[in-house]
Each structure stands twice: as structure tokens, then as C-alpha cells.
Coordinates of C-alpha atoms in Angstrom, one line a residue:
X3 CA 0.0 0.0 0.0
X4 CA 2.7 2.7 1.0
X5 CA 4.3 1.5 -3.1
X6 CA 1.3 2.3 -4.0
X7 CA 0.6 5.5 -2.5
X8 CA 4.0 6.8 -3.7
X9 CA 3.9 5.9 -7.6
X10 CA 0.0 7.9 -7.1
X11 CA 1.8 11.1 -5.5
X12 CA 4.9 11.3 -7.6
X13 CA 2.2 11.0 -10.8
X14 CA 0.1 13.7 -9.2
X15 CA 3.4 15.8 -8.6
X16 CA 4.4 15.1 -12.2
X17 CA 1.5 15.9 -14.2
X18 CA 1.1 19.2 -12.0
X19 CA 4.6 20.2 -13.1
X20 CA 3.7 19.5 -16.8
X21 CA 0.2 21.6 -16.2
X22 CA 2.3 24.2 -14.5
X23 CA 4.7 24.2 -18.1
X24 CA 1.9 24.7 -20.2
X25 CA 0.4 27.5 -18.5
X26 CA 3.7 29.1 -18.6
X27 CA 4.5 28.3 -22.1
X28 CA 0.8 29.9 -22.7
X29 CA 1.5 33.2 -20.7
X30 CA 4.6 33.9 -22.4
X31 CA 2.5 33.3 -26.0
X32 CA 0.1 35.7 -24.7
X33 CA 2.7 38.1 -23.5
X34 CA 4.8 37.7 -26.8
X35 CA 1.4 38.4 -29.1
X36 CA 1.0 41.9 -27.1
X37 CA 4.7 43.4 -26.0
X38 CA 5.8 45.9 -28.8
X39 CA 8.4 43.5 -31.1
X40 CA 9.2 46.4 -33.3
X41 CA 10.1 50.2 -33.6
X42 CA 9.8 52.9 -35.5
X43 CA 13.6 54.6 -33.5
X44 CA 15.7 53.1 -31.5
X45 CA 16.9 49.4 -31.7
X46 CA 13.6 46.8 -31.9
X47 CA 13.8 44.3 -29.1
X48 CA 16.4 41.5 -29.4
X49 CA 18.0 42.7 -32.8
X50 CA 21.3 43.0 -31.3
X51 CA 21.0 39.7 -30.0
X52 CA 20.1 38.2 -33.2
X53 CA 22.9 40.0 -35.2
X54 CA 25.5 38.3 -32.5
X55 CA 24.0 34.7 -33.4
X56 CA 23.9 35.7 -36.9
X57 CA 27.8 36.3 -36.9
X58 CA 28.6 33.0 -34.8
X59 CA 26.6 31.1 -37.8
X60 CA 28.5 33.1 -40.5
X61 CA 31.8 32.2 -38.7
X62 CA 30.7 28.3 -38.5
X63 CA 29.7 28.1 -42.4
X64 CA 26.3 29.0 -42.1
X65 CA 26.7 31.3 -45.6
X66 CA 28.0 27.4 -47.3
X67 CA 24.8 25.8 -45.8
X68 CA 22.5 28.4 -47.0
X69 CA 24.2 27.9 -50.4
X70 CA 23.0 24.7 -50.7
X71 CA 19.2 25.4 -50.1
X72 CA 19.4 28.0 -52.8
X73 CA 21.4 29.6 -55.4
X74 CA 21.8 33.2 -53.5
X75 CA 22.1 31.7 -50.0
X76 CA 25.8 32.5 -49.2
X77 CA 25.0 36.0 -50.8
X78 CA 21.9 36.6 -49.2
X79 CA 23.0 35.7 -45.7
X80 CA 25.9 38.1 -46.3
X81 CA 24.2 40.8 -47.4
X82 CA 20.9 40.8 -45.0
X83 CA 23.5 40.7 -42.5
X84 CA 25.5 43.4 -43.4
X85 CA 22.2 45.7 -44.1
X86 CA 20.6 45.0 -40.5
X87 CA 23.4 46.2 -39.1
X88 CA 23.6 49.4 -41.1
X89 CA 20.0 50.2 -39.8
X90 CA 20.9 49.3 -36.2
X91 CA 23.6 51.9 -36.7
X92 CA 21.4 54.5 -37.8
X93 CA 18.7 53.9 -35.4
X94 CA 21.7 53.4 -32.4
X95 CA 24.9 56.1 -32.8
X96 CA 26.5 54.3 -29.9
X97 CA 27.0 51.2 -32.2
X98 CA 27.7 52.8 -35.2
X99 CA 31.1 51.8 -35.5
X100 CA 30.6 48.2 -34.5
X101 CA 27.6 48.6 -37.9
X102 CA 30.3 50.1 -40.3
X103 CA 33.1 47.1 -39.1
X104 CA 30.6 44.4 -39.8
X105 CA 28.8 46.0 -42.8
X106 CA 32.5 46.1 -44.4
X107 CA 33.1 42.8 -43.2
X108 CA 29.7 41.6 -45.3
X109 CA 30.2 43.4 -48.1
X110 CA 34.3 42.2 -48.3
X111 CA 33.1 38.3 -48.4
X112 CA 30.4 39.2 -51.1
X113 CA 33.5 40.4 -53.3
X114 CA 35.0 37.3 -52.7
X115 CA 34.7 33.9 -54.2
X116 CA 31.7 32.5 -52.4
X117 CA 29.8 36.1 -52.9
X118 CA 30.2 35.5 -57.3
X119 CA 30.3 32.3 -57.6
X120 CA 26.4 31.7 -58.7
X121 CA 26.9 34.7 -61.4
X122 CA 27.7 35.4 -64.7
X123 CA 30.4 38.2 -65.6
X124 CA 29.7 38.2 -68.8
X125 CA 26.4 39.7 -68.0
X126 CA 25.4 44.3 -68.6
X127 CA 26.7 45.2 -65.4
X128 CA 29.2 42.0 -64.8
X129 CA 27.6 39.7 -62.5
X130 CA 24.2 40.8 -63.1
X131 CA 21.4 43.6 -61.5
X132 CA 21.3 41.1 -58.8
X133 CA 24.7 40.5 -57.5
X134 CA 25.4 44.6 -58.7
X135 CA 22.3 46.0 -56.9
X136 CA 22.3 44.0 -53.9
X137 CA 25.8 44.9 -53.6
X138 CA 25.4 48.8 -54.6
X139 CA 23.1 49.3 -51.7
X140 CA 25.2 47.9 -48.8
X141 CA 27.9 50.0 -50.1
X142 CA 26.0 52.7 -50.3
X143 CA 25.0 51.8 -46.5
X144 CA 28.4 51.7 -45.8
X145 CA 29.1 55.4 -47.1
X146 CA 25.8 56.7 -45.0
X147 CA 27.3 55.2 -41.5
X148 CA 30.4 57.9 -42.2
X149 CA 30.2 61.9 -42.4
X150 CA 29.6 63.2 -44.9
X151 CA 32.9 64.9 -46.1
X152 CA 35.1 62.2 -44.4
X153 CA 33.8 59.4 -45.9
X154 CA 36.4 56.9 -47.4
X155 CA 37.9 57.9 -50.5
X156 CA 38.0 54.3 -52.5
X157 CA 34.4 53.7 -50.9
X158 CA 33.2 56.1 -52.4
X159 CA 35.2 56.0 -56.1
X160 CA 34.2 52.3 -56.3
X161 CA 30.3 53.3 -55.3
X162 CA 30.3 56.0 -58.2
X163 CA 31.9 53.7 -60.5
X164 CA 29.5 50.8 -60.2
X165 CA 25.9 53.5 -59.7
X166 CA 27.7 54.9 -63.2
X167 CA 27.8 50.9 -64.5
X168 CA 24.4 50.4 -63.4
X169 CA 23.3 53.6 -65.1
X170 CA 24.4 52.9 -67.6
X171 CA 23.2 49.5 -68.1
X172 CA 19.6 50.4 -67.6
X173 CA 19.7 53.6 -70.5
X174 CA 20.9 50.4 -72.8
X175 CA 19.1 47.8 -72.0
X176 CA 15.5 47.3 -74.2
X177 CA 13.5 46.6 -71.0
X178 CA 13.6 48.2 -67.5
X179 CA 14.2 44.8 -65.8
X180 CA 18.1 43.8 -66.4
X181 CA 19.3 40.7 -66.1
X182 CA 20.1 38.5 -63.0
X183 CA 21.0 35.1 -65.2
X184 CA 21.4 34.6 -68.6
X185 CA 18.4 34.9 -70.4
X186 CA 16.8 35.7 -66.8
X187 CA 14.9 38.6 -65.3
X188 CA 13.3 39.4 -62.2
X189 CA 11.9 42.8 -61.5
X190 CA 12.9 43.1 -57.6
X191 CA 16.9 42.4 -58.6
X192 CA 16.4 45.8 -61.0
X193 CA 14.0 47.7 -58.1
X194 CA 16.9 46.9 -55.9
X195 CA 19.7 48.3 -58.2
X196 CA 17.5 51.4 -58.9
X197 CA 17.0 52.7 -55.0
X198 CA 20.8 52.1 -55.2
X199 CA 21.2 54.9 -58.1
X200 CA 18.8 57.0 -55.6
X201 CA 21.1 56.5 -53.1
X202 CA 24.2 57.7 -54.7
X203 CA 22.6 60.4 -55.5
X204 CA 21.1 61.3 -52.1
X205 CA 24.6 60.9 -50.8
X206 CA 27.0 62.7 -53.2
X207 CA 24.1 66.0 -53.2
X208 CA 24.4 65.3 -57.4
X209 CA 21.2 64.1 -58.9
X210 CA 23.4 62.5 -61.6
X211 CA 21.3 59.3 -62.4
X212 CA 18.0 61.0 -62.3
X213 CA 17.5 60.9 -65.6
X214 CA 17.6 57.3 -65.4
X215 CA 15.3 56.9 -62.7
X216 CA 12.5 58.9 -64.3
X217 CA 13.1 56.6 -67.6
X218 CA 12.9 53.4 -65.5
X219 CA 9.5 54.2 -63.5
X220 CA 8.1 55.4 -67.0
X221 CA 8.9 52.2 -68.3
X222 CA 8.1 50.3 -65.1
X223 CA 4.5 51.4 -65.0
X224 CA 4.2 50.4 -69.1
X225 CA 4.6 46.4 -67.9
X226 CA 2.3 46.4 -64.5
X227 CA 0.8 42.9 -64.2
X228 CA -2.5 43.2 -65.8
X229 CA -4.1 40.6 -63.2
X230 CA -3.1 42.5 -59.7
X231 CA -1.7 46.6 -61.4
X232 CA 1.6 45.5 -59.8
X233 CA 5.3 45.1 -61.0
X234 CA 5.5 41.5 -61.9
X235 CA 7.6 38.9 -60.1
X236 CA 9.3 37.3 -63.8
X237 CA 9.3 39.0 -67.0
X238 CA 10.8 37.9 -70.7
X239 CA 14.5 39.0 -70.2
X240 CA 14.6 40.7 -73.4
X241 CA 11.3 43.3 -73.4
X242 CA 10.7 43.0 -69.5
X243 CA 6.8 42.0 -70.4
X244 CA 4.6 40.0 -67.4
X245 CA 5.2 36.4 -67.2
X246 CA 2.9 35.3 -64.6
X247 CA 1.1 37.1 -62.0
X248 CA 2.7 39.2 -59.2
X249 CA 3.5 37.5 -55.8
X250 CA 4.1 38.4 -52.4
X251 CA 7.8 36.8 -52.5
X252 CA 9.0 39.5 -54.3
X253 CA 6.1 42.4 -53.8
X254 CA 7.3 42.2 -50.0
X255 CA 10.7 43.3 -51.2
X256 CA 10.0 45.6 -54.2
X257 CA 7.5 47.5 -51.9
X258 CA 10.7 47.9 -49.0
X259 CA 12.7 49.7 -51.9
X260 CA 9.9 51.2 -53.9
X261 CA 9.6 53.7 -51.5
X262 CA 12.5 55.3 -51.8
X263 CA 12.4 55.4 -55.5
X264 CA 9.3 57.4 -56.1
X265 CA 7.4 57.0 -52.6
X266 CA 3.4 58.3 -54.6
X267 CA 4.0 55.4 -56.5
X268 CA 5.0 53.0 -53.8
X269 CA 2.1 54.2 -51.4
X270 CA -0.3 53.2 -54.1
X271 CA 1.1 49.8 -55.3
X272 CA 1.7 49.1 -51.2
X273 CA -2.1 49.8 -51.0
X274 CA -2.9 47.5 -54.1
X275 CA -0.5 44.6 -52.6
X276 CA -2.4 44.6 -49.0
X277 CA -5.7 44.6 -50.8
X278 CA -5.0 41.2 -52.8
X279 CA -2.4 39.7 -50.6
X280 CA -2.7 40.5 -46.8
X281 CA -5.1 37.3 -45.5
X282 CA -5.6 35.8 -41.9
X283 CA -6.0 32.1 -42.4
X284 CA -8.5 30.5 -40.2
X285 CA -9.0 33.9 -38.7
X286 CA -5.8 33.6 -36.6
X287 CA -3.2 36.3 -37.3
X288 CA -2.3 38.9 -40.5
X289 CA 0.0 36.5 -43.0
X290 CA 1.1 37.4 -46.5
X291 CA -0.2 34.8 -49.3
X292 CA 2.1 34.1 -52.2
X293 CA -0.6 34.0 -54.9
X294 CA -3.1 36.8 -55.0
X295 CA -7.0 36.2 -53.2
X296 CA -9.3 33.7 -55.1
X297 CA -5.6 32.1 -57.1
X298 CA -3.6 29.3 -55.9
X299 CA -0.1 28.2 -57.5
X300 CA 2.9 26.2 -56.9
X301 CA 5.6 26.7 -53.8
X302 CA 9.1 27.4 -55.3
X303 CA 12.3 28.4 -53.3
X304 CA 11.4 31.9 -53.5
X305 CA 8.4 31.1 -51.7
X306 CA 9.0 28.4 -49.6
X307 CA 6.2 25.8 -48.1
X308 CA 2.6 27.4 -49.1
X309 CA 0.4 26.1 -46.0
X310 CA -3.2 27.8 -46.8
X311 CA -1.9 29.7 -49.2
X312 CA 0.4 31.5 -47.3
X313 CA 4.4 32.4 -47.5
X314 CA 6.6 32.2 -44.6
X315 CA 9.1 34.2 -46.1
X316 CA 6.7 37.2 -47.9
X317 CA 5.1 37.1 -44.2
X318 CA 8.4 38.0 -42.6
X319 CA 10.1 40.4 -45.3
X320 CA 6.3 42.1 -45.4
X321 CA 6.9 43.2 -41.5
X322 CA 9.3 45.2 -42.9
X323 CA 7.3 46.8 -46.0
X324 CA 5.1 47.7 -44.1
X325 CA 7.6 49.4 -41.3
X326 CA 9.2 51.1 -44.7
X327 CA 5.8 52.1 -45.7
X328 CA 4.2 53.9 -42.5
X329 CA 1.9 51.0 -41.7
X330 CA 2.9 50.4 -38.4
X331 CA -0.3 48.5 -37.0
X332 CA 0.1 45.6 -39.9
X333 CA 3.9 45.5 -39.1
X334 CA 3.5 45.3 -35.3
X335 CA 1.1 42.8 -35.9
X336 CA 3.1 40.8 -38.2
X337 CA 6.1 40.7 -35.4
X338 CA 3.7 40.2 -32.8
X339 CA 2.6 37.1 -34.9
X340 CA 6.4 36.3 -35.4
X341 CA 7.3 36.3 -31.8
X342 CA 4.9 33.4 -31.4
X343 CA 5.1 31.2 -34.3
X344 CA 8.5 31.4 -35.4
X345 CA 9.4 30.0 -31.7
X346 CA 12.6 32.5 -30.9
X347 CA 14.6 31.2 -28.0
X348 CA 16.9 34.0 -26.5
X349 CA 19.6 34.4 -23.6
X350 CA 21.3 37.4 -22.4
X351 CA 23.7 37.3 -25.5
X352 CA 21.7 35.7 -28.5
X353 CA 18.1 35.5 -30.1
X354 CA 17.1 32.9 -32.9
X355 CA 14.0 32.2 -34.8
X356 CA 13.1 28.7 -35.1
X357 CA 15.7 27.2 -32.9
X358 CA 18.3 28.6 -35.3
X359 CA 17.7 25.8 -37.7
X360 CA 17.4 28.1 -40.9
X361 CA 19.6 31.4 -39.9
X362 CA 18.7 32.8 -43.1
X363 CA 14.9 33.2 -41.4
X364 CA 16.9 35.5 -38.7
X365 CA 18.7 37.7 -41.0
X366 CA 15.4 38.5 -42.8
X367 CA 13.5 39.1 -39.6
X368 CA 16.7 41.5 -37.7
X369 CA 16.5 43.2 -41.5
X370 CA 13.0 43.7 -41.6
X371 CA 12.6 44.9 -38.4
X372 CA 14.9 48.0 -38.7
X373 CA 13.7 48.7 -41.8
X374 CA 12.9 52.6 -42.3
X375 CA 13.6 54.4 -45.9
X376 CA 16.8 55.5 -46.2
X377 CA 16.5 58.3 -49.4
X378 CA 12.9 59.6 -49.1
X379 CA 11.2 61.2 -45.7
X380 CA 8.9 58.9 -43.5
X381 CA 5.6 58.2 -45.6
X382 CA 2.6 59.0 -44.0
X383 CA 0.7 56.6 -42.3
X384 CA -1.8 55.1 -44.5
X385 CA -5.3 53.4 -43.0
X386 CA -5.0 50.7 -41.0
X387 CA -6.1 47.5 -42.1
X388 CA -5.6 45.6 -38.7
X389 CA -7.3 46.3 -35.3
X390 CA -5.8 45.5 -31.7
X391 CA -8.2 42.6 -32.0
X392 CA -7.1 40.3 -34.4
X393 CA -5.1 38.9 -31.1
X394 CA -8.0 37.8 -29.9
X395 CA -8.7 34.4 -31.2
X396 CA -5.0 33.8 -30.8
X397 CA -5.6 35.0 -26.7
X398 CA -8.5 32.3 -26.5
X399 CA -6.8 29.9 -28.3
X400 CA -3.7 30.8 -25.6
X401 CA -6.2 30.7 -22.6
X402 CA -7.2 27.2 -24.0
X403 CA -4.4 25.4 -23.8
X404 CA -3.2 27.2 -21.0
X405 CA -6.1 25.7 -18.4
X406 CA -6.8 22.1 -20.1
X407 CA -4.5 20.4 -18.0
X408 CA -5.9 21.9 -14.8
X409 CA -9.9 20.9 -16.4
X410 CA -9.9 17.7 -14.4
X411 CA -9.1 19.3 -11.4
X412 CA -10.9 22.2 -11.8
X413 CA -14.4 20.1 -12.5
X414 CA -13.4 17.9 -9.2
X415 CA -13.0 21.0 -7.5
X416 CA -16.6 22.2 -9.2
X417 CA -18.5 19.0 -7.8
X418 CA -17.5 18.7 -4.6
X419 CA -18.2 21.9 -3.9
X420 CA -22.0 21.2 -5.6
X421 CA -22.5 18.3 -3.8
X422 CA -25.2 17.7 -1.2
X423 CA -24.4 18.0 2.6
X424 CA -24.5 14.9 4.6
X425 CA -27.6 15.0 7.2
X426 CA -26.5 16.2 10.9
X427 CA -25.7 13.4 13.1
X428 CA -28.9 12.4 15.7
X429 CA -28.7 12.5 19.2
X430 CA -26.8 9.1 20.6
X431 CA -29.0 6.1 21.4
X432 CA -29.5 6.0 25.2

């Protein structure tokens, strides 16, 4: 019996300990859905953090791994990493010369082997509008983290040497949309290079590629996607015409540069893009969806898994659209929606997404969560589109699973409590 009665209490004890987990593990859900996870100034919570795992992984091959899940990976990595931190250092003057170390150190291993290996030098600029634009643009971050007037001198030569090659690619080229491959074109690669020629110019005081600009956006708004109004996500390399309807891969990243390219034009296709691609599935929490409302297609690597319709990666580089763009209620919401499903696990020294499985996830959230245009002034704040209470399903949901393990208690608890008294004891028999 006394066996018996001490395998009962150590099962009691142990599933009170695993109730007492879950209703943690639901408070700190609840409390993750509602604490601010971004900013509009200042650093947003836990981006330092994630920029010092970020630089472990980088150190122990995590640009190599990302490689071999897609052809930009190493890049990519690189460069998101080398942009957060430029943000961080305008939003944070006491780090800014930790930013401008590790944005050189970024942009130094994309000019190195790993960096240009997936491209083509043979290519109008060499390498491609990809690997050139990317590139352009933390360069030109680099050159903003410095004053103006002591900036470094073979910075800046190289940056208006290669904003002159890009130029001077686009007045060439037959379509707006230059090319990232042979034979292939992507308009977000050339709405990348573009800001960058923006840039220059809002650096250097010399509006020497306007001309270009104007020409591009004239030509940019001849080949909208007839379907959604927006710029298309693949065009024919050769005329830059619409091959297939707009998506939120790359509208999520065309609409975070946009805005500093001609910001009237960016508020209206940001406007068009929340109308046909901002959902909540099963009511629970603002996502992006790949594949405009009432069309479904194929997941790619662009993409990634398409559960519902939805893209993990649009979702989290749409935070920092939106951030870009004014919206800060759909960009709070879509961090506040991060900090719980994307599972981030953080000590005093590091934060990772997803138990750090995919770092590349990490450099797109620390990027997108600093975002703020970096040529034009702060947009104004366009209507919102998501209330405080689209956390409340989640809270119920939260509350949920937070009390089902104390249920059986509680409903013991209920009935004894509802049961009957017992009848007074009679006097003693004489």
C-alpha cells in the first residue's frame, strides 16, 4: 500500500509540473502576441541579440549551408547581415562603428569567391542587376554610416563607378528589368539596383542618375501585371513584359525599396498589394499569401512551403514593407505574430528564430525589423487594415491550452463543492 501510495503522488506531482509548463508556455505566448516587437527609432527588441548569433553562424559556415538550399544563399545571408546592421547603426549612434566594421566585413566576403560564384560576368553590369544591386546598396550603406565629407575615399570612387555601371546598363538595355541570369529577369533584382542609383545620388548631393530613374519608373508602370496593377515577379529577359502574375515573395521586397524610388508610387502599389495579398487564415493572425486572393499556385524556393496559401518568407520580409511604408499597425502585428510562431529562443547574449535551424529566417526578420527608408522622408501613415483585436482568437486559443491540464481538477473541485451535505448526526442512542 505505501508502493502504491507513492507511484499515485509522484504521478500527481508530475502531471502538476507538466500543467504548470503549459500554462507558462501559454503566458509567455500571450505576452509575446501583445509586447511591442518592433520600432519605428531606437533598436527593436532582441535585434542585437540576433545580429551576434547571426555572426557565430557566418563564422561556422552558415553562408555554405545556406548555399545549398538556394542559389543566393551564401549572398543573401551576407548581405541581410551586413544591411541590419547598417539600420541598427542609424537607429543606435552608440553602435555605429561596430555597424560600419561588420557591414565592411559583409560586403568584403560578397567580393569574394563564395559572394560570385552563382553569377555570370559576362552579363550588362558583370555579374548581373542582382549581385550589382544587392551589392550597390550595402555600399551605399556603408558610405551613409560615415560623415559626410570624411567618408572613405575608394568607398566612395568604387560606389560611383559601379551606380555609373548600373546607369548605364539600364539607358541600354530594351527593358527596365536587367538581367540577374542569362536569359533571366526578375523585376525586384532591378527595383533593388534602382534605390541604389537614388542613393548615390542622395549621398554625393548630385542628382546625376535622375534621368535614369525617371526613364525606368516610365517604363516600369508600361509592364504592371495586368491581373493585380503591380510590377510582376518574372518578365521575358529581353522586353521585360509580365510572365505570370505578381507575388508576395517578391512584392514584399520591391514595396521595401519602392519607397525610396518614387514614394506616390510605392504608397499606391503598397495599398494595391495589402488589398489582394494580406489574409488571416483560419482567422488567426495577419499573413502574406504568395498567390493573390481567389488564385492558388505552386511553392518554389522563393516562396517556400505554401500552408493555406500563405508564404513564410513574404510574411516575414512584409513586416518590414510595411515598417518602410508607414503601416505600423500591420507591421506590429506581423512581429507580434512572429514572436509566437517562429518560436525564438533568447539568452542574455543571443536570439534565434526557429531554434536557429534556418539562420537565413533571422537575417530576414533582424532586416526587416529595422527597416525605415533610407532616401525619401517617412511616408505618412496610411489606413489601417488591422485592429488591436485580431489577437484575440489567438488569446482564446492561448487561454485554452493554458487551463486544459488543470480541467480535471478544476471540474473535481466544481462537484465537490456542488455536492449535497450529509444530514447532521442524531442524538446518541440511550
Amino acid at each position: 500500500m505505501p508502493a502504491a501510495l507513492s507511484l499515485r503522488s509522484v504521478r500527481r506531482a508530475a502531471r502538476r509540473a507538466a500543467a504548470v509548463v503549459v500554462g507558462l508556455c501559454a503566458l509567455l505566448g500571450a505576452v509575446r502576441l501583445i509586447a511591442p516587437a518592433t520600432a519605428a527609432d531606437g533598436e527593436p527588441p532582441g535585434v542585437r541579440r540576433q545580429l551576434t548569433f547571426l555572426r557565430a553562424e557566418l563564422d561556422a559556415g552558415a553562408g555554405d549551408e545556406a548555399q545549398a538550399l538556394f542559389p543566393e544563399g551564401y549572398f543573401f545571408l551576407h548581405v541581410l547581415y551586413g544591411l541590419a546592421w547598417v539600420e541598427l547603426g542609424h537607429r543606435r549612434p552608440d553602435e555605429r562603428a561596430a555597424a560600419l566594421r561588420e557591414a565592411r566585413w559583409a560586403l568584403a566576403r560578397l567580393d569574394g569567391p563564395g559572394g560570385r560564384a552563382p553569377f555570370d560576368r559576362s552579363l550588362d553590369p558583370p555579374f548581373g542587376v542582382f549581385y550589382r544591386g544587392w551589392g550597390n546598396w550595402l555600399l551605399g550603406g556603408v558610405l551613409s554610416l560615415q560623415q559626410d565629407g570624411r567618408r572613405d575615399p575608394a568607398e566612395l570612387r568604387r560606389f560611383t563607378e559601379d551606380s555609373a555601371a548600373l546607369a548605364r546598363a539600364f539607358d541600354a538595355a530594351r527593358s527596365p528589368f536587367l538581367e540577374a541570369y542569362p536569359g533571366q529577369a526578375w523585376p525586384v533584382d532591378s527595383t533593388v539596383a534602382v534605390a541604389s542609383l537614388r542613393l548615390h545620388d542622395a549621398l554625393t548631393g548630385e542628382p546625376r542618375h535622375a534621368g535614369t530613374v525617371a526613364r525606368w519608373l516610365e517604363r516600369v508602370r508600361e509592364r504592371l501585371d495586368p491581373r493585380t496593377g503591380l510590377i510582376p515577379h518574372v518578365v521575358a529577359a529581353d522586353t521585360g513584359e509580365p510572365e505570370g502574375v505578381a507575388r508576395g515573395s517578391s512584392q514584399s521586397l520591391i514595396l521595401r525599396f519602392l519607397v525610396d524610388i518614387d514614394p506616390a508610387f510605392a504608397a499606391a502599389q503598397y495599398a494595391r498589394f495589402r488589398e489582394l495579398y494580406v489574409a488571416a487564415p483560419l482567422g488567426l493572425g495577419p499573413a502574406v499569401r504568395e498567390y493573390p486572393h481567389g488564385m492558388d499556385g505552386p511553392a518554389d524556393v522563393d516562396s517556400g512551403p505554401l500552408p493555406l496559401g500563405v508564404s513564410l518568407s513574404a510574411t516575414a520580409v512584409a513586416l518590414g514593407a510595411a515598417q518602410a511604408q508607414g503601416d505600423a499597425a500591420l507591421a506590429g502585428a506581423l512581429a507580434n505574430y512572429g514572436e509566437l510562431a517562429g518560436l525564438p529562443i533568447g539568452t542574455p547574449w543571443t536570439k534565434r528564430y526557429a531554434f536557429g535551424l534556418l539562420p537565413i529566417g533571422d537575417a530576414f526578420l533582424a532586416w526587416s525589423k529595422t527597416a525605415r527608408p533610407w532616401v525619401s522622408p517617412p511616408p505618412a501613415t496610411p489606413p489601417a487594415t488591422v485592429g488591436w483585436w485580431w489577437r484575440l482568437p489567438l488569446l482564446a486559443l492561448l487561454a485554452l491550452i493554458g487551463l486544459a491540464p488543470w480541467l480535471p481538477a478544476i471540474t473535481r473541485a466544481v462537484r465537490g463543492r456542488s455536492r449535497p451535505a450529509g444530514r447532521p448526526a442524531g442524538p446518541a442512542p440511550c
